XYZ file of C-alpha atoms in Angstrom:
463
model
C -10.496 11.714 58.343
C -12.961 9.083 57.080
C -16.440 10.430 56.553
C -19.516 8.309 57.193
C -23.139 8.020 56.205
C -25.792 6.552 58.471
C -27.729 3.487 57.375
C -30.222 1.386 59.312
C -31.498 -2.174 59.394
C -33.403 -4.470 61.737
C -30.759 -4.061 64.454
C -30.581 -0.263 64.243
C -28.444 2.546 62.863
C -24.812 2.093 61.859
C -22.095 4.265 60.401
C -20.813 3.231 56.952
C -17.859 4.898 55.181
C -19.390 7.492 52.877
C -17.417 6.310 49.842
C -18.227 2.622 50.380
C -20.520 0.960 47.869
C -21.455 -1.640 50.476
C -23.993 -0.802 53.157
C -25.149 -1.458 56.684
C -25.394 -5.258 56.567
C -21.933 -5.585 55.050
C -20.596 -3.238 57.733
C -22.100 -5.466 60.425
C -20.454 -8.494 58.826
C -17.084 -6.705 58.847
C -17.451 -6.129 62.576
C -18.945 -9.528 63.434
C -16.793 -11.927 61.424
C -13.097 -11.220 61.806
C -12.164 -14.858 61.380
C -9.860 -15.895 58.533
C -8.550 -12.557 57.321
C -9.461 -13.717 53.810
C -12.187 -11.633 52.205
C -14.640 -12.480 49.474
C -12.930 -9.855 47.316
C -9.675 -11.816 47.526
C -11.268 -14.342 45.165
C -12.246 -12.445 41.987
C -14.043 -15.477 40.540
C -16.373 -15.504 43.562
C -17.258 -11.822 43.081
C -17.651 -12.338 39.341
C -20.014 -15.251 39.974
C -22.364 -13.272 42.188
C -22.396 -10.504 39.583
C -23.630 -13.024 37.024
C -26.251 -14.407 39.419
C -27.630 -10.951 40.193
C -27.647 -10.011 36.503
C -29.550 -13.174 35.594
C -32.019 -12.442 38.389
C -32.561 -8.866 37.184
C -33.143 -10.011 33.600
C -35.619 -12.621 34.803
C -37.521 -10.164 37.005
C -37.729 -7.730 34.096
C -38.962 -10.401 31.672
C -41.676 -11.395 34.137
C -42.839 -7.796 34.585
C -41.481 -7.238 38.099
C -38.527 -4.937 37.432
C -39.185 -1.759 35.416
C -37.009 -0.595 32.533
C -35.798 2.330 34.625
C -34.139 -0.053 37.091
C -33.098 -2.855 34.748
C -30.525 -0.733 32.938
C -28.627 0.667 35.975
C -28.778 -2.613 37.883
C -27.552 -4.511 34.835
C -24.724 -2.019 34.293
C -23.723 -2.297 37.952
C -23.749 -6.094 37.724
C -21.540 -6.004 34.629
C -19.049 -3.772 36.422
C -18.981 -6.250 39.307
C -18.382 -9.053 36.784
C -15.524 -7.036 35.262
C -13.826 -6.823 38.664
C -14.242 -3.080 39.195
C -15.602 -3.525 42.698
C -13.602 -6.426 44.132
C -12.366 -4.168 46.936
C -15.975 -3.515 47.934
C -16.465 -7.144 48.980
C -14.773 -7.174 52.416
C -16.882 -9.913 54.012
C -14.883 -12.710 55.635
C -15.122 -16.039 53.807
C -16.287 -17.807 56.970
C -19.335 -16.271 58.571
C -22.576 -17.087 60.329
C -25.884 -16.676 58.560
C -25.545 -19.249 55.774
C -24.080 -16.686 53.367
C -26.473 -13.812 54.085
C -23.552 -11.398 54.488
C -22.186 -12.330 51.050
C -25.574 -11.961 49.417
C -26.267 -8.619 51.062
C -22.766 -7.382 50.269
C -23.561 -7.910 46.579
C -27.065 -6.469 46.865
C -25.712 -3.310 48.519
C -22.804 -2.780 46.126
C -25.019 -3.248 43.066
C -27.799 -1.052 44.467
C -25.428 1.767 45.406
C -23.647 1.680 42.056
C -27.022 1.662 40.302
C -28.073 4.671 42.383
C -24.891 6.445 41.350
C -25.567 5.689 37.682
C -29.095 7.075 38.144
C -27.768 10.301 39.666
C -28.636 9.578 43.287
C -26.482 9.415 46.395
C -25.309 6.110 47.881
C -27.788 4.923 50.466
C -30.792 6.589 48.787
C -32.491 3.194 48.733
C -36.121 4.243 47.986
C -34.947 4.687 44.370
C -33.090 1.358 44.202
C -33.187 -1.006 47.149
C -30.712 -3.817 47.893
C -33.583 -5.980 49.152
C -36.610 -4.951 47.126
C -34.921 -4.586 43.741
C -31.501 -6.266 43.536
C -32.611 -9.204 45.708
C -36.067 -9.362 44.144
C -37.511 -12.919 43.844
C -34.459 -14.298 45.644
C -33.214 -15.449 49.010
C -29.690 -15.929 50.240
C -30.610 -19.611 50.269
C -30.782 -19.819 46.483
C -28.549 -16.917 45.402
C -25.589 -17.855 47.606
C -25.242 -21.566 46.679
C -25.768 -20.724 43.008
C -22.946 -18.196 43.280
C -20.654 -20.733 44.924
C -21.409 -23.302 42.239
C -20.709 -20.870 39.407
C -17.489 -19.707 41.079
C -16.242 -23.273 41.432
C -17.153 -24.102 37.826
C -15.096 -21.123 36.627
C -12.183 -21.873 38.941
C -12.225 -25.544 37.984
C -11.553 -24.583 34.368
C -8.446 -22.679 35.414
C -7.318 -25.525 37.662
C -7.591 -27.983 34.773
C -5.571 -25.658 32.544
C -2.813 -25.505 35.174
C -2.929 -29.280 35.582
C -2.629 -29.826 31.831
C 0.546 -27.717 31.785
C 2.068 -29.819 34.578
C 1.096 -33.022 32.776
C 2.771 -31.665 29.655
C 5.945 -30.920 31.610
C 6.093 -34.475 32.983
C 5.410 -35.883 29.518
C 8.197 -33.813 28.014
C 10.604 -35.162 30.638
C 9.350 -38.652 29.833
C 10.436 -38.156 26.242
C 13.754 -36.623 27.297
C 14.537 -39.554 29.600
C 13.239 -42.300 27.279
C 16.690 -43.862 26.898
C 17.758 -43.668 30.565
C 17.818 -47.234 31.932
C 17.212 -47.524 35.681
C 15.902 -49.912 38.328
C 12.241 -49.961 39.168
C 11.421 -50.532 42.826
C 8.620 -52.068 44.826
C 8.421 -51.680 48.612
C 11.628 -49.603 48.327
C 13.472 -52.720 47.167
C 15.013 -53.408 43.766
C 12.457 -54.831 41.342
C 13.092 -54.936 37.592
C 14.588 -52.475 35.076
C 12.621 -49.698 33.468
C 13.437 -46.326 31.943
C 13.343 -43.011 33.703
C 11.167 -41.934 30.805
C 8.577 -44.559 31.700
C 8.593 -43.311 35.271
C 7.925 -39.706 34.264
C 5.354 -40.694 31.648
C 3.568 -42.588 34.423
C 3.477 -39.383 36.484
C 1.822 -37.637 33.536
C -0.707 -40.429 32.958
C -1.502 -40.611 36.663
C -2.443 -36.934 36.786
C -4.170 -36.958 33.402
C -6.863 -39.233 34.834
C -7.856 -36.414 37.186
C -8.978 -34.068 34.422
C -12.038 -36.161 33.599
C -12.788 -36.668 37.287
C -12.620 -32.946 38.081
C -14.780 -32.070 35.084
C -17.453 -34.688 35.683
C -17.735 -33.751 39.358
C -17.855 -30.024 38.577
C -20.740 -30.699 36.176
C -22.900 -31.518 39.197
C -22.812 -27.816 40.054
C -24.840 -27.064 36.920
C -28.019 -27.999 38.785
C -29.113 -24.920 40.752
C -31.948 -23.902 43.035
C -32.565 -20.319 41.891
C -36.253 -19.599 42.327
C -36.540 -21.800 45.381
C -36.064 -18.717 47.584
C -35.991 -19.463 51.326
C -36.574 -23.210 51.575
C -37.364 -24.339 48.033
C -41.073 -23.589 47.970
C -40.532 -20.531 45.778
C -42.285 -18.064 48.088
C -42.076 -14.492 46.662
C -40.818 -15.713 43.274
C -43.289 -15.579 40.351
C -44.324 -18.602 38.368
C -41.743 -19.540 35.776
C -38.953 -17.659 37.542
C -36.790 -20.695 38.395
C -36.595 -22.088 34.867
C -36.116 -18.710 33.201
C -33.440 -17.615 35.666
C -31.434 -20.795 35.024
C -31.748 -20.204 31.291
C -30.586 -16.593 31.639
C -27.618 -17.598 33.763
C -26.680 -20.225 31.185
C -26.813 -17.639 28.373
C -24.679 -15.196 30.321
C -21.977 -17.666 31.343
C -22.015 -20.278 28.589
C -22.471 -23.014 31.201
C -25.467 -25.334 30.918
C -27.296 -24.469 34.131
C -30.612 -26.189 34.804
C -33.190 -25.924 37.531
C -33.157 -28.729 40.090
C -36.081 -31.105 39.742
C -37.036 -30.663 43.400
C -36.140 -27.279 44.847
C -37.038 -28.261 48.402
C -34.536 -31.107 48.127
C -31.943 -28.985 46.346
C -31.899 -26.115 48.843
C -30.244 -27.980 51.738
C -28.424 -30.518 49.540
C -24.627 -30.239 49.538
C -23.816 -33.509 47.805
C -22.152 -31.770 44.852
C -19.725 -30.025 47.202
C -18.800 -33.321 48.822
C -18.059 -35.160 45.599
C -16.161 -32.274 44.014
C -14.065 -31.852 47.145
C -13.306 -35.564 46.998
C -11.953 -35.067 43.471
C -9.651 -32.322 44.764
C -8.527 -34.657 47.535
C -7.891 -37.501 45.114
C -5.755 -35.251 42.937
C -3.905 -33.964 46.002
C -3.136 -37.506 47.146
C -1.702 -38.367 43.734
C 0.251 -35.130 43.492
C 1.730 -35.646 46.944
C 2.785 -39.204 46.089
C 4.570 -37.925 42.984
C 6.362 -35.312 45.082
C 7.418 -38.058 47.485
C 8.890 -39.933 44.528
C 10.765 -36.863 43.299
C 12.271 -36.401 46.747
C 13.338 -40.040 46.907
C 14.776 -40.134 43.394
C 16.821 -37.003 44.091
C 17.924 -38.063 47.577
C 21.600 -37.891 48.466
C 23.485 -36.795 46.526
C 26.159 -39.133 47.908
C 24.162 -41.275 50.340
C 20.842 -41.543 48.517
C 19.411 -42.678 45.188
C 20.684 -39.638 43.290
C 19.031 -40.722 40.040
C 17.755 -37.244 39.230
C 18.707 -33.679 40.075
C 16.071 -31.172 41.115
C 16.783 -27.484 40.455
C 18.556 -25.912 43.441
C 16.209 -23.245 44.769
C 17.803 -22.142 48.063
C 20.479 -23.079 50.616
C 19.239 -26.039 52.617
C 20.618 -25.407 56.049
C 21.710 -22.707 58.452
C 24.388 -25.031 59.840
C 25.318 -27.561 57.116
C 27.281 -25.947 54.256
C 26.503 -27.227 50.779
C 23.161 -28.766 51.665
C 20.315 -28.188 49.194
C 16.839 -29.436 50.035
C 13.956 -30.434 47.719
C 11.917 -27.454 48.890
C 9.489 -27.328 45.957
C 8.180 -30.903 46.333
C 8.111 -30.295 50.088
C 5.867 -27.248 49.798
C 3.568 -29.051 47.366
C 3.309 -31.949 49.825
C 2.148 -29.488 52.469
C -0.432 -27.933 50.160
C -1.787 -31.415 49.477
C -2.144 -32.073 53.205
C -4.136 -28.842 53.491
C -6.442 -29.908 50.664
C -6.972 -33.295 52.311
C -7.836 -31.501 55.557
C -10.220 -29.165 53.755
C -12.007 -32.190 52.325
C -12.653 -33.449 55.845
C -14.054 -30.023 56.740
C -16.377 -30.231 53.733
C -17.537 -33.663 54.854
C -18.362 -32.532 58.386
C -20.016 -29.324 57.194
C -22.166 -31.164 54.658
C -23.288 -33.636 57.313
C -24.236 -30.748 59.625
C -27.182 -29.654 57.488
C -30.494 -29.521 59.345
C -33.998 -29.689 57.939
C -34.511 -27.258 55.019
C -31.075 -25.577 54.974
C -27.398 -26.216 55.539
C -26.102 -23.161 57.385
C -22.507 -24.372 57.119
C -22.238 -23.532 53.424
C -19.763 -20.674 54.006
C -17.102 -23.042 55.337
C -17.911 -25.476 52.529
C -17.343 -22.647 50.071
C -14.191 -21.394 51.791
C -12.647 -24.849 51.989
C -13.257 -25.733 48.342
C -12.192 -22.371 46.951
C -9.075 -22.343 49.132
C -8.190 -25.853 47.961
C -8.551 -24.871 44.311
C -6.429 -21.729 44.701
C -3.749 -23.525 46.714
C -3.603 -26.352 44.168
C -3.383 -23.932 41.240
C -0.431 -22.159 42.842
C 1.259 -25.376 43.932
C 0.898 -26.949 40.491
C 2.374 -23.864 38.825
C 5.220 -23.790 41.338
C 6.001 -27.478 40.883
C 6.048 -27.143 37.099
C 8.079 -23.961 36.735
C 10.466 -24.300 39.668
C 11.019 -28.045 39.681
C 9.808 -30.371 36.924
C 10.923 -28.301 33.945
C 14.474 -28.151 35.335
C 14.949 -31.795 36.351
C 17.999 -33.553 34.917
C 18.964 -37.231 34.952
C 22.104 -38.815 36.389
C 22.397 -41.366 33.601
C 25.498 -43.207 34.823
C 24.106 -43.563 38.335
C 20.914 -45.089 36.942
C 22.785 -47.501 34.651
C 25.229 -48.648 37.325
C 22.379 -49.431 39.683
C 20.880 -51.697 37.037
C 24.176 -53.470 36.402
C 24.799 -54.052 40.101
C 21.250 -54.914 41.057
C 20.162 -58.353 42.169
C 16.705 -57.461 40.910
C 17.676 -58.316 37.348
C 17.717 -61.982 38.372
C 13.945 -61.881 37.803
C 14.638 -61.881 34.069
C 16.348 -65.291 34.468
C 13.216 -67.063 35.740
C 12.019 -68.222 32.308
C 15.500 -69.511 31.457
C 16.865 -71.166 34.619
C 13.722 -71.524 36.752
C 12.582 -69.803 39.938
C 14.564 -72.112 42.232
C 17.885 -71.488 40.516
C 17.128 -67.781 40.271
C 16.478 -67.665 44.016
C 19.740 -69.509 44.666
C 21.698 -67.030 42.540
C 20.027 -64.038 44.218
C 20.774 -65.370 47.699
C 24.398 -66.085 46.873
C 24.825 -62.649 45.315
C 23.504 -61.041 48.484
C 25.791 -63.111 50.708
C 28.979 -62.788 48.660
C 28.632 -59.443 46.979
C 29.305 -61.072 43.628
C 27.306 -60.054 40.580
C 24.388 -62.059 39.230
C 26.163 -62.192 35.902
C 29.317 -63.837 37.307
C 27.422 -66.347 39.430
C 25.251 -67.580 36.532
C 28.369 -68.237 34.510
C 30.164 -69.847 37.468
C 27.302 -72.309 37.983
C 27.106 -73.039 34.251
C 23.423 -72.195 34.100
C 23.619 -70.262 30.815
C 26.172 -69.601 28.123
C 27.810 -66.204 28.058
C 26.097 -65.351 24.788
C 22.645 -66.249 26.094
C 23.265 -64.499 29.409
C 24.348 -61.321 27.649
C 21.176 -61.406 25.636
C 18.865 -62.026 28.615
C 20.488 -59.486 30.915
C 20.763 -56.685 28.399
C 18.607 -54.065 30.122
C 17.036 -53.076 26.821
C 15.716 -56.610 26.367
C 13.940 -56.352 29.704
C 11.854 -53.400 28.555
C 8.754 -54.393 26.612
C 6.938 -51.085 26.285
């Protein structure tokens, strides 16, 4: 049987599991916000971030003479244990909640206070000796601690996302090198265009995604401006002079990220512009990634009645009724993840717009949407790389035959026989089914030697 301890707050008394490091306000959040089923503790980077924020706050309060030595050591030790992931299970608050993040902030305050009490030899809940509000939350408000936590969490998660993206880019680039000699038809508007190599196509995938690294990093850098020390609405009430600047410096030293205090804390407290622009970078990457997956599905379509230029690794039977069918399930699932990220970006936009006066109370859904998008993209990128891209093979003969039989190669004749004659040859080839090669010779437009030179696919590739 679960044993309980009794804690109280503004609303009244409440039973909290006796072994829980969280307290009464976290317990209320558990009961009030059963929304997504996804808890703060499910995202270790989020818990780690709030551990850093609380540690920086404790160091700052101590330096400014507010927190005594007797409390700095246990609170700091508790914060470090939170940072190390020892208490992830003690952060059960739902990612979407009312209260502008108060439940998240108090969850951390309670866990750190109770662990500090334990380190000091007291029982959990013996708050006169170390209080979640008076000591762990000293000189802070949810309205500066929570957004700073979100920003740090995203900065950390962005680094991992970029690492995953670089691996996928490398996989596409490796395929580009492998397929460098595979001649194929390029297409515009799903119609034959001019020859290219399969290697060029895959190198383009790599280059297309590589652009996103700089975009993600530059947008994430906007999170380095924080409002710690602004407390409730940016006026700094209950925070001592010099707290904001020193706290940012301490957080920077702890994390290695160049945090700075916002120039105007009243402006910074309700501002969610950094969330909007970072989310837009996630959306942009998702759009590109989804387009690439569309291309992979098209290039592998068939195998008998489609393009069939490449083979994707077979991951599972494709039908409960059609024997032998294998579907491109990995690009399909990545497409769906990208749609989710695009939808999350719209949520971020609406939530950012919903800010009122000195606070945006919709920050929890901003946080949830961005963190979910990052995690989903990380997993999708890994899945695409390991279960699809690395195992792609080329159908070389299919690609070459399409070039030989394509009317699109007539474009290469323009400089030699003129656009009008080229159009005439293309039209006749379409109507008769004859090859461009045979028709040019039949009309005496070029000698065989010159035609062979012009229509050699390798001569139509200039880079």
